[in-house]
Amino acid sequence: MHPATSPTANTPATRAHRTPFGRRRLLRGIAATAVVPLVLGAAACGDDASSDPDAPVTIEFFWWGGESRAELTEQALDLYEEKNPNVTINPTWQAFTGYYDKLATISAGGNAPDIFQIDDNGLAEYAGRNVTLDLTPFVESGDIDLSNHPESLTQYGQIDGKQVAVAAGENTPALVYDRTKITELGLPVPETGWTYDEFITWGTQVTEAADGDYWGAMDPSADYKALWLWLRSQGKEFYDGPQLAFTEADLAEWFQFWLDAREAGATPPADVVHEAVGGGVSDQLVVTGKGATSFMWSNQLSELGKSTESELGMVAYPGDPKGQWARASLYWAGSRSTEHPEIVADVINFLANDPEAAQILGVDRGLPSNIDNRETVQAGLDDPYMTATVEFENALIPQMGPAPAPPPQGHGPLRSTLTTVAESVTYGQASPADAAAEFFRQAEATLE
């Protein structure tokens, strides 16, 4: 049986009983923890194991995201159940913070949820720990049809020659900006192709125009994707196989750049930066009203837009756009311990390819992986921010560089290390050189 999962204390975590979102009801906050054991315990007990293809089947489905994503995901799962009335899907969700801790706890006893959401940061780790279901046979048989998916996205879900996950969507990093506030200040909005120096000069102008109560640029020195794109814009990479592909000097230069930017007034003080680094969508500067820009993923524009009255826009990260790449935003993975691998494969195939499901999900997890569904989804979008996301990525794709290999095992913990050492510089506790040296010391022990 699957062990219990519990939500983080301040996060809506469990969706299991049915009403508002189709047939399900949100259980919120700490009170939900008492019922989660009962919810997650039901599915993996094998109560419906049978050779009868119409026998009742219950599976567990686990992901992270905000309430908007939860509502869309549950609508798509409701549709699957309508088309497959013998299947019941028990959904559980929470914010990103603590998600991997929860997944690690659940998986430790060999009882991972039947289907779970994962990203680059955990893909190699969970495949390496033999948690994920090998989907290769289902891809080869066509039960999971990836023939209309970009090859790069398909390969992004492969580890050691096995298809361990299927891309739930495609996205790329995006610099989100507050168009309303910037326009009020009488300044131009950011543009794709700006150098980092141009961005910092502009950020300083924003701060000065706002009399120092509002900052132009976020400090993304703790953000691995910002560092990665900065490296790529210089023709470098983050990883070379299981090892780092850049130097201590590169990282010290990165930390020094943002230290100088803060001293120039372009970025906020350490405490404001920390709020955004350690928080979710609702804690980003463009939502809290503390800054004009946030370093995000393109598919997050809609959720950000729903959290502020300002009009938002987005451009590529500063630097040469060749540093950007079309990335598998998230993946669907199955559990090796599932008692219903065929159902798991069928649900994943449904989410990846069904046109109706694609219309429901929109671009919350990025552009649909299925090429045909992209045009269908774009034509049916009524969310202007989702439309802007599609237009942004379509316009940027010709300028992007090739996708790198998925990060190696150990990338997740190394991201946390980057956050820790970067914030030691932000708070004045370490020099850029010392912080870079510490990062490399820990990387040597973390990467395999």
CSV table of C-alpha atoms in Angstrom, one decimal:
chain,number,residue,atom,x,y,z
A,1,MET,CA,0.0,0.0,0.0
A,2,HIS,CA,1.1,3.6,-0.5
A,3,PRO,CA,2.1,5.3,2.7
A,4,ALA,CA,0.5,8.6,3.6
A,5,THR,CA,1.6,11.9,2.3
A,6,SER,CA,0.9,15.1,4.1
A,7,PRO,CA,0.8,18.7,2.8
A,8,THR,CA,3.2,21.4,3.8
A,9,ALA,CA,1.7,23.4,6.6
A,10,ASN,CA,0.8,26.4,4.5
A,11,THR,CA,-0.1,24.8,1.3
A,12,PRO,CA,-3.3,23.3,-0.1
A,13,ALA,CA,-2.2,19.8,-0.6
A,14,THR,CA,-4.8,17.1,-1.1
A,15,ARG,CA,-7.6,16.7,-3.6
A,16,ALA,CA,-9.4,13.5,-3.1
A,17,HIS,CA,-13.1,13.8,-2.3
A,18,ARG,CA,-15.4,15.0,-5.0
A,19,THR,CA,-17.3,18.2,-5.6
A,20,PRO,CA,-16.2,21.7,-6.8
A,21,PHE,CA,-13.5,21.0,-9.5
A,22,GLY,CA,-15.7,18.6,-11.5
A,23,ARG,CA,-16.3,15.9,-8.9
A,24,ARG,CA,-13.5,16.6,-6.4
A,25,ARG,CA,-13.0,18.7,-3.4
A,26,LEU,CA,-10.0,20.6,-2.1
A,27,LEU,CA,-8.8,19.6,1.4
A,28,ARG,CA,-6.8,22.6,2.7
A,29,GLY,CA,-4.0,23.2,5.2
A,30,ILE,CA,-2.9,21.2,8.2
A,31,ALA,CA,-6.4,19.8,8.7
A,32,ALA,CA,-5.9,17.8,5.5
A,33,THR,CA,-3.0,15.9,6.9
A,34,ALA,CA,-5.3,13.8,9.0
A,35,VAL,CA,-7.2,12.4,6.0
A,36,VAL,CA,-4.3,12.0,3.6
A,37,PRO,CA,-3.3,8.6,5.0
A,38,LEU,CA,-6.7,7.2,4.2
A,39,VAL,CA,-6.8,8.8,0.8
A,40,LEU,CA,-3.4,7.6,-0.4
A,41,GLY,CA,-3.6,4.3,1.3
A,42,ALA,CA,-6.5,3.1,-0.8
A,43,ALA,CA,-5.1,2.9,-4.2
A,44,ALA,CA,-2.1,0.6,-4.1
A,45,CYS,CA,-3.6,-2.2,-2.1
A,46,GLY,CA,-4.4,-4.3,-5.1
A,47,ASP,CA,-8.1,-4.5,-4.3
A,48,ASP,CA,-8.9,-4.4,-7.9
A,49,ALA,CA,-6.2,-6.6,-9.4
A,50,SER,CA,-7.8,-8.7,-12.0
A,51,SER,CA,-7.3,-10.1,-15.5
A,52,ASP,CA,-10.7,-8.6,-16.4
A,53,PRO,CA,-10.0,-5.4,-18.4
A,54,ASP,CA,-13.2,-3.9,-17.1
A,55,ALA,CA,-12.4,-4.6,-13.5
A,56,PRO,CA,-12.4,-1.6,-11.2
A,57,VAL,CA,-8.9,0.0,-10.9
A,58,THR,CA,-7.7,2.7,-8.6
A,59,ILE,CA,-4.5,4.6,-9.1
A,60,GLU,CA,-2.7,7.4,-7.2
A,61,PHE,CA,-1.6,10.5,-9.0
A,62,PHE,CA,0.7,13.1,-7.4
A,63,TRP,CA,2.0,16.5,-8.6
A,64,TRP,CA,2.9,20.0,-7.5
A,65,GLY,CA,1.5,23.3,-8.6
A,66,GLY,CA,-0.9,26.0,-7.6
A,67,GLU,CA,-4.7,25.9,-7.5
A,68,SER,CA,-5.0,26.9,-11.1
A,69,ARG,CA,-2.9,23.9,-12.2
A,70,ALA,CA,-4.8,21.6,-9.8
A,71,GLU,CA,-8.2,22.6,-11.2
A,72,LEU,CA,-7.0,22.0,-14.8
A,73,THR,CA,-5.3,18.8,-14.0
A,74,GLU,CA,-8.4,17.4,-12.2
A,75,GLN,CA,-10.7,18.4,-15.1
A,76,ALA,CA,-8.4,16.4,-17.4
A,77,LEU,CA,-8.4,13.4,-15.0
A,78,ASP,CA,-12.2,13.6,-14.8
A,79,LEU,CA,-12.3,13.4,-18.5
A,80,TYR,CA,-10.2,10.3,-18.5
A,81,GLU,CA,-12.5,8.7,-15.9
A,82,GLU,CA,-15.5,9.5,-18.0
A,83,LYS,CA,-13.9,7.7,-21.0
A,84,ASN,CA,-12.7,4.9,-18.7
A,85,PRO,CA,-15.4,4.4,-16.1
A,86,ASN,CA,-13.7,1.4,-14.5
A,87,VAL,CA,-10.7,3.6,-13.5
A,88,THR,CA,-10.6,5.8,-10.4
A,89,ILE,CA,-7.8,8.3,-10.1
A,90,ASN,CA,-7.0,9.6,-6.6
A,91,PRO,CA,-5.2,13.0,-7.0
A,92,THR,CA,-2.9,14.6,-4.5
A,93,TRP,CA,-1.1,17.9,-5.0
A,94,GLN,CA,0.9,20.5,-3.2
A,95,ALA,CA,3.2,23.4,-3.8
A,96,PHE,CA,6.7,22.8,-5.1
A,97,THR,CA,8.3,23.5,-1.7
A,98,GLY,CA,8.7,20.1,0.0
A,99,TYR,CA,7.4,18.1,-3.0
A,100,TYR,CA,10.5,16.1,-3.5
A,101,ASP,CA,10.9,15.5,0.2
A,102,LYS,CA,7.4,14.1,0.2
A,103,LEU,CA,8.0,12.0,-2.9
A,104,ALA,CA,11.3,10.7,-1.4
A,105,THR,CA,9.4,9.7,1.8
A,106,ILE,CA,6.6,7.9,-0.1
A,107,SER,CA,9.1,6.2,-2.5
A,108,ALA,CA,11.4,5.0,0.2
A,109,GLY,CA,9.4,1.9,0.9
A,110,GLY,CA,8.9,1.0,-2.8
A,111,ASN,CA,5.5,2.6,-2.8
A,112,ALA,CA,5.7,5.6,-5.1
A,113,PRO,CA,2.4,7.0,-6.4
A,114,ASP,CA,1.3,5.1,-9.6
A,115,ILE,CA,1.8,8.3,-11.6
A,116,PHE,CA,3.8,11.3,-10.4
A,117,GLN,CA,5.0,14.6,-11.8
A,118,ILE,CA,8.8,15.1,-12.0
A,119,ASP,CA,11.2,17.5,-13.6
A,120,ASP,CA,14.9,17.6,-14.7
A,121,ASN,CA,15.9,18.0,-11.1
A,122,GLY,CA,14.7,14.6,-10.1
A,123,LEU,CA,14.6,12.6,-13.3
A,124,ALA,CA,18.0,11.0,-13.2
A,125,GLU,CA,17.8,10.5,-9.4
A,126,TYR,CA,14.5,8.6,-9.4
A,127,ALA,CA,15.5,6.6,-12.5
A,128,GLY,CA,18.8,5.8,-10.9
A,129,ARG,CA,17.1,4.7,-7.7
A,130,ASN,CA,14.9,2.4,-9.8
A,131,VAL,CA,11.8,4.1,-8.7
A,132,THR,CA,10.4,4.9,-12.1
A,133,LEU,CA,8.6,2.5,-14.4
A,134,ASP,CA,10.4,1.6,-17.6
A,135,LEU,CA,8.0,3.0,-20.2
A,136,THR,CA,10.1,1.7,-23.2
A,137,PRO,CA,7.9,-1.3,-23.9
A,138,PHE,CA,4.8,0.9,-24.0
A,139,VAL,CA,6.5,3.4,-26.4
A,140,GLU,CA,7.7,0.6,-28.6
A,141,SER,CA,4.2,-1.0,-28.8
A,142,GLY,CA,2.5,2.4,-29.4
A,143,ASP,CA,0.5,2.3,-26.2
A,144,ILE,CA,2.3,5.5,-25.5
A,145,ASP,CA,2.5,7.3,-28.8
A,146,LEU,CA,5.4,9.7,-29.1
A,147,SER,CA,5.5,9.8,-32.9
A,148,ASN,CA,4.1,13.3,-33.0
A,149,HIS,CA,6.3,14.7,-30.2
A,150,PRO,CA,9.6,16.6,-30.9
A,151,GLU,CA,12.5,14.2,-30.8
A,152,SER,CA,14.3,16.4,-28.3
A,153,LEU,CA,11.4,16.2,-25.8
A,154,THR,CA,11.2,12.4,-26.2
A,155,GLN,CA,15.0,12.1,-25.6
A,156,TYR,CA,14.7,14.4,-22.6
A,157,GLY,CA,12.8,11.7,-20.9
A,158,GLN,CA,15.4,9.0,-21.5
A,159,ILE,CA,18.0,7.8,-19.0
A,160,ASP,CA,20.5,5.1,-20.0
A,161,GLY,CA,18.5,4.2,-23.1
A,162,LYS,CA,15.2,3.8,-21.3
A,163,GLN,CA,12.1,5.9,-21.6
A,164,VAL,CA,11.6,6.7,-17.9
A,165,ALA,CA,9.2,9.6,-18.3
A,166,VAL,CA,7.1,11.5,-20.9
A,167,ALA,CA,7.3,15.2,-21.3
A,168,ALA,CA,4.1,16.9,-20.1
A,169,GLY,CA,5.0,20.0,-22.0
A,170,GLU,CA,7.7,22.3,-23.4
A,171,ASN,CA,8.8,25.6,-22.0
A,172,THR,CA,11.8,27.9,-21.7
A,173,PRO,CA,13.0,30.4,-19.1
A,174,ALA,CA,11.4,33.8,-19.3
A,175,LEU,CA,12.0,37.2,-17.8
A,176,VAL,CA,8.6,38.4,-16.6
A,177,TYR,CA,8.1,42.1,-16.2
A,178,ASP,CA,5.5,44.5,-14.8
A,179,ARG,CA,4.4,46.4,-17.8
A,180,THR,CA,2.0,48.6,-15.9
A,181,LYS,CA,4.5,49.8,-13.3
A,182,ILE,CA,7.3,50.3,-15.8
A,183,THR,CA,5.1,52.4,-18.1
A,184,GLU,CA,3.9,54.5,-15.1
A,185,LEU,CA,7.6,55.2,-14.4
A,186,GLY,CA,8.0,56.4,-18.0
A,187,LEU,CA,10.6,53.8,-18.9
A,188,PRO,CA,10.9,51.3,-21.7
A,189,VAL,CA,10.0,47.6,-21.1
A,190,PRO,CA,12.8,45.0,-21.4
A,191,GLU,CA,13.7,43.5,-24.8
A,192,THR,CA,14.9,40.1,-25.9
A,193,GLY,CA,18.6,40.4,-26.7
A,194,TRP,CA,19.6,42.9,-24.0
A,195,THR,CA,23.0,42.2,-22.6
A,196,TYR,CA,23.2,41.7,-18.8
A,197,ASP,CA,25.0,45.1,-18.5
A,198,GLU,CA,22.1,46.7,-20.4
A,199,PHE,CA,19.6,45.0,-18.1
A,200,ILE,CA,21.4,46.2,-15.0
A,201,THR,CA,21.6,49.7,-16.3
A,202,TRP,CA,17.9,49.6,-16.9
A,203,GLY,CA,17.2,48.1,-13.6
A,204,THR,CA,19.0,50.9,-11.8
A,205,GLN,CA,17.0,53.4,-13.7
A,206,VAL,CA,13.8,51.7,-12.6
A,207,THR,CA,14.9,51.8,-8.9
A,208,GLU,CA,15.9,55.4,-9.2
A,209,ALA,CA,12.6,56.4,-10.9
A,210,ALA,CA,10.7,54.7,-8.1
A,211,ASP,CA,12.7,56.6,-5.4
A,212,GLY,CA,14.2,53.4,-4.1
A,213,ASP,CA,11.0,51.8,-2.9
A,214,TYR,CA,10.8,49.5,-5.8
A,215,TRP,CA,13.6,47.7,-7.6
A,216,GLY,CA,14.1,47.1,-11.3
A,217,ALA,CA,15.9,43.7,-11.3
A,218,MET,CA,15.6,40.6,-9.3
A,219,ASP,CA,18.9,39.0,-8.1
A,220,PRO,CA,18.9,35.5,-9.7
A,221,SER,CA,22.3,34.5,-8.5
A,222,ALA,CA,20.8,31.6,-6.6
A,223,ASP,CA,18.7,30.4,-9.6
A,224,TYR,CA,20.4,27.5,-11.4
A,225,LYS,CA,18.5,28.2,-14.7
A,226,ALA,CA,19.7,31.8,-14.8
A,227,LEU,CA,23.3,30.6,-14.2
A,228,TRP,CA,22.9,27.9,-16.9
A,229,LEU,CA,21.6,30.4,-19.5
A,230,TRP,CA,24.3,32.9,-18.6
A,231,LEU,CA,26.9,30.1,-19.2
A,232,ARG,CA,25.3,29.0,-22.4
A,233,SER,CA,25.2,32.5,-23.8
A,234,GLN,CA,29.0,32.4,-23.5
A,235,GLY,CA,29.2,29.0,-25.3
A,236,LYS,CA,29.6,27.0,-22.0
A,237,GLU,CA,27.4,24.5,-20.3
A,238,PHE,CA,26.4,23.6,-16.7
A,239,TYR,CA,27.2,19.9,-17.0
A,240,ASP,CA,29.4,17.6,-19.0
A,241,GLY,CA,28.0,14.2,-18.3
A,242,PRO,CA,28.0,13.7,-14.5
A,243,GLN,CA,30.4,16.6,-13.9
A,244,LEU,CA,30.3,20.4,-13.9
A,245,ALA,CA,31.3,22.0,-17.2
A,246,PHE,CA,32.3,25.4,-15.8
A,247,THR,CA,34.9,26.6,-13.4
A,248,GLU,CA,35.2,28.2,-10.0
A,249,ALA,CA,36.2,31.4,-11.7
A,250,ASP,CA,33.0,31.4,-13.8
A,251,LEU,CA,30.9,31.0,-10.7
A,252,ALA,CA,32.8,33.7,-8.8
A,253,GLU,CA,32.3,36.1,-11.7
A,254,TRP,CA,28.5,35.3,-11.7
A,255,PHE,CA,28.3,36.0,-7.9
A,256,GLN,CA,30.4,39.2,-8.3
A,257,PHE,CA,28.1,40.5,-11.1
A,258,TRP,CA,25.0,40.4,-8.9
A,259,LEU,CA,26.9,41.8,-5.9
A,260,ASP,CA,27.8,44.8,-8.1
A,261,ALA,CA,24.3,45.0,-9.4
A,262,ARG,CA,22.9,45.2,-5.8
A,263,GLU,CA,25.5,47.9,-4.9
A,264,ALA,CA,24.4,49.9,-7.9
A,265,GLY,CA,20.8,49.7,-6.7
A,266,ALA,CA,19.5,47.5,-9.5
A,267,THR,CA,18.4,44.6,-7.3
A,268,PRO,CA,16.7,44.5,-3.8
A,269,PRO,CA,18.4,44.0,-0.5
A,270,ALA,CA,19.1,40.5,0.7
A,271,ASP,CA,15.8,40.0,2.7
A,272,VAL,CA,13.6,40.9,-0.3
A,273,VAL,CA,15.7,38.7,-2.6
A,274,HIS,CA,15.3,35.8,-0.1
A,275,GLU,CA,11.5,36.1,-0.1
A,276,ALA,CA,11.4,35.4,-3.8
A,277,VAL,CA,14.2,32.8,-3.9
A,278,GLY,CA,12.6,30.7,-1.1
A,279,GLY,CA,8.9,31.2,-2.2
A,280,GLY,CA,6.5,30.2,-4.8
A,281,VAL,CA,4.7,32.2,-7.5
A,282,SER,CA,2.9,34.4,-5.0
A,283,ASP,CA,6.2,35.5,-3.6
A,284,GLN,CA,7.8,36.8,-6.8
A,285,LEU,CA,8.6,40.5,-7.1
A,286,VAL,CA,6.2,41.1,-9.9
A,287,VAL,CA,3.4,39.8,-7.7
A,288,THR,CA,4.4,41.3,-4.3
A,289,GLY,CA,4.9,44.7,-6.0
A,290,LYS,CA,8.5,45.0,-4.8
A,291,GLY,CA,10.2,44.8,-8.2
A,292,ALA,CA,9.7,45.1,-11.9
A,293,THR,CA,11.1,41.7,-13.0
A,294,SER,CA,11.1,38.1,-12.0
A,295,PHE,CA,13.2,35.2,-13.5
A,296,MET,CA,10.7,32.5,-14.2
A,297,TRP,CA,9.5,29.8,-16.6
A,298,SER,CA,7.4,30.9,-19.6
A,299,ASN,CA,4.5,28.7,-18.6
A,300,GLN,CA,4.2,30.5,-15.3
A,301,LEU,CA,3.0,33.8,-16.8
A,302,SER,CA,-0.6,32.9,-16.5
A,303,GLU,CA,-0.4,32.0,-12.8
A,304,LEU,CA,1.6,35.1,-12.1
A,305,GLY,CA,-0.9,37.2,-14.0
A,306,LYS,CA,-3.8,35.9,-11.9
A,307,SER,CA,-1.9,37.0,-8.7
A,308,THR,CA,-1.5,40.7,-9.6
A,309,GLU,CA,-3.6,43.6,-11.0
A,310,SER,CA,-0.7,44.8,-13.1
A,311,GLU,CA,-0.3,43.8,-16.7
A,312,LEU,CA,2.6,41.5,-17.2
A,313,GLY,CA,4.8,40.8,-20.2
A,314,MET,CA,7.8,38.6,-20.8
A,315,VAL,CA,11.0,38.4,-22.8
A,316,ALA,CA,14.0,36.0,-23.0
A,317,TYR,CA,16.6,36.1,-20.2
A,318,PRO,CA,19.3,38.7,-20.8
A,319,GLY,CA,22.2,37.6,-23.0
A,320,ASP,CA,22.3,35.9,-26.4
A,321,PRO,CA,19.0,34.1,-26.9
A,322,LYS,CA,21.0,31.1,-28.1
A,323,GLY,CA,21.4,30.3,-24.4
A,324,GLN,CA,17.7,29.4,-24.3
A,325,TRP,CA,16.5,26.0,-25.3
A,326,ALA,CA,13.2,24.2,-25.7
A,327,ARG,CA,13.0,22.3,-22.5
A,328,ALA,CA,10.7,19.5,-21.2
A,329,SER,CA,9.0,21.6,-18.6
A,330,LEU,CA,7.7,18.6,-16.6
A,331,TYR,CA,7.3,14.9,-17.1
A,332,TRP,CA,4.8,12.2,-16.2
A,333,ALA,CA,6.5,9.2,-14.7
A,334,GLY,CA,5.1,5.9,-13.5
A,335,SER,CA,6.0,3.9,-10.4
A,336,ARG,CA,7.9,0.6,-10.9
A,337,SER,CA,5.9,-0.8,-8.0
A,338,THR,CA,2.5,0.0,-9.6
A,339,GLU,CA,0.1,-3.0,-9.8
A,340,HIS,CA,-1.4,-1.5,-13.0
A,341,PRO,CA,1.4,-0.6,-15.4
A,342,GLU,CA,-1.0,-0.8,-18.5
A,343,ILE,CA,-3.4,1.7,-16.9
A,344,VAL,CA,-0.5,4.0,-15.9
A,345,ALA,CA,0.8,3.9,-19.5
A,346,ASP,CA,-2.7,4.6,-20.8
A,347,VAL,CA,-3.2,7.6,-18.5
A,348,ILE,CA,0.2,9.1,-19.5
A,349,ASN,CA,-0.6,8.6,-23.2
A,350,PHE,CA,-4.0,10.3,-22.6
A,351,LEU,CA,-2.5,13.3,-21.0
A,352,ALA,CA,0.3,13.5,-23.6
A,353,ASN,CA,-1.9,13.1,-26.7
A,354,ASP,CA,-5.6,13.5,-26.2
A,355,PRO,CA,-6.9,16.7,-27.9
A,356,GLU,CA,-9.6,17.3,-25.4
A,357,ALA,CA,-7.2,16.8,-22.5
A,358,ALA,CA,-4.8,19.2,-24.2
A,359,GLN,CA,-7.5,21.9,-24.5
A,360,ILE,CA,-8.3,21.5,-20.8
A,361,LEU,CA,-4.6,21.7,-19.7
A,362,GLY,CA,-3.8,24.6,-22.0
A,363,VAL,CA,-0.2,25.7,-21.5
A,364,ASP,CA,-0.1,25.6,-17.7
A,365,ARG,CA,2.8,23.0,-18.0
A,366,GLY,CA,4.2,24.6,-21.2
A,367,LEU,CA,3.3,24.1,-24.8
A,368,PRO,CA,1.7,20.6,-25.5
A,369,SER,CA,4.3,18.0,-26.4
A,370,ASN,CA,2.0,16.7,-29.2
A,371,ILE,CA,2.7,19.1,-32.1
A,372,ASP,CA,-0.9,18.8,-33.5
A,373,ASN,CA,-2.3,19.7,-30.2
A,374,ARG,CA,-0.4,22.9,-30.0
A,375,GLU,CA,-2.4,24.6,-32.8
A,376,THR,CA,-5.6,23.3,-31.4
A,377,VAL,CA,-4.8,24.6,-27.9
A,378,GLN,CA,-3.7,28.0,-29.2
A,379,ALA,CA,-6.8,28.4,-31.2
A,380,GLY,CA,-9.0,27.7,-28.2
A,381,LEU,CA,-7.2,29.7,-25.6
A,382,ASP,CA,-9.3,32.4,-23.8
A,383,ASP,CA,-6.6,33.3,-21.3
A,384,PRO,CA,-4.5,36.1,-22.8
A,385,TYR,CA,-1.5,35.2,-20.8
A,386,MET,CA,-1.6,31.6,-22.1
A,387,THR,CA,-1.9,33.0,-25.6
A,388,ALA,CA,1.1,35.2,-24.9
A,389,THR,CA,3.1,32.2,-23.7
A,390,VAL,CA,2.5,30.3,-27.0
A,391,GLU,CA,3.4,33.4,-29.0
A,392,PHE,CA,6.5,34.0,-27.0
A,393,GLU,CA,7.9,30.5,-27.4
A,394,ASN,CA,7.0,30.3,-31.1
A,395,ALA,CA,8.8,33.5,-31.7
A,396,LEU,CA,11.9,32.5,-29.7
A,397,ILE,CA,12.3,28.9,-31.0
A,398,PRO,CA,14.2,30.0,-34.1
A,399,GLN,CA,16.8,31.8,-31.9
A,400,MET,CA,17.3,29.1,-29.4
A,401,GLY,CA,20.3,26.9,-29.1
A,402,PRO,CA,20.3,23.0,-28.9
A,403,ALA,CA,18.9,21.4,-25.8
A,404,PRO,CA,21.5,20.0,-23.4
A,405,ALA,CA,21.3,16.5,-21.9
A,406,PRO,CA,19.0,16.2,-18.8
A,407,PRO,CA,20.9,17.0,-15.6
A,408,PRO,CA,22.7,14.1,-13.9
A,409,GLN,CA,21.9,12.5,-10.6
A,410,GLY,CA,22.6,14.9,-7.8
A,411,HIS,CA,21.4,17.9,-9.6
A,412,GLY,CA,18.5,18.5,-7.1
A,413,PRO,CA,20.8,18.7,-4.1
A,414,LEU,CA,23.2,20.8,-6.0
A,415,ARG,CA,20.5,23.3,-6.8
A,416,SER,CA,20.0,23.7,-3.0
A,417,THR,CA,23.7,24.1,-2.6
A,418,LEU,CA,23.7,26.9,-5.2
A,419,THR,CA,20.9,28.7,-3.3
A,420,THR,CA,22.8,28.4,0.0
A,421,VAL,CA,26.2,29.7,-1.3
A,422,ALA,CA,24.6,32.4,-3.4
A,423,GLU,CA,22.7,33.7,-0.4
A,424,SER,CA,25.8,33.7,1.6
A,425,VAL,CA,27.1,36.3,-0.8
A,426,THR,CA,23.9,38.2,-0.9
A,427,TYR,CA,23.9,38.5,2.9
A,428,GLY,CA,27.6,39.5,3.0
A,429,GLN,CA,28.6,36.3,4.8
A,430,ALA,CA,31.0,35.1,2.1
A,431,SER,CA,33.0,36.6,-0.8
A,432,PRO,CA,32.1,35.5,-4.4
A,433,ALA,CA,35.4,33.5,-4.6
A,434,ASP,CA,34.8,31.7,-1.3
A,435,ALA,CA,31.2,30.9,-2.1
A,436,ALA,CA,32.3,29.5,-5.5
A,437,ALA,CA,34.9,27.4,-3.9
A,438,GLU,CA,32.4,26.0,-1.4
A,439,PHE,CA,30.0,25.2,-4.2
A,440,PHE,CA,32.7,23.2,-6.0
A,441,ARG,CA,33.7,21.4,-2.8
A,442,GLN,CA,30.1,20.2,-2.3
A,443,ALA,CA,29.6,19.5,-6.0
A,444,GLU,CA,32.5,17.0,-5.9
A,445,ALA,CA,30.7,15.0,-3.2
A,446,THR,CA,27.2,15.4,-4.6
A,447,LEU,CA,27.7,14.5,-8.3
A,448,GLU,CA,28.2,10.9,-9.2
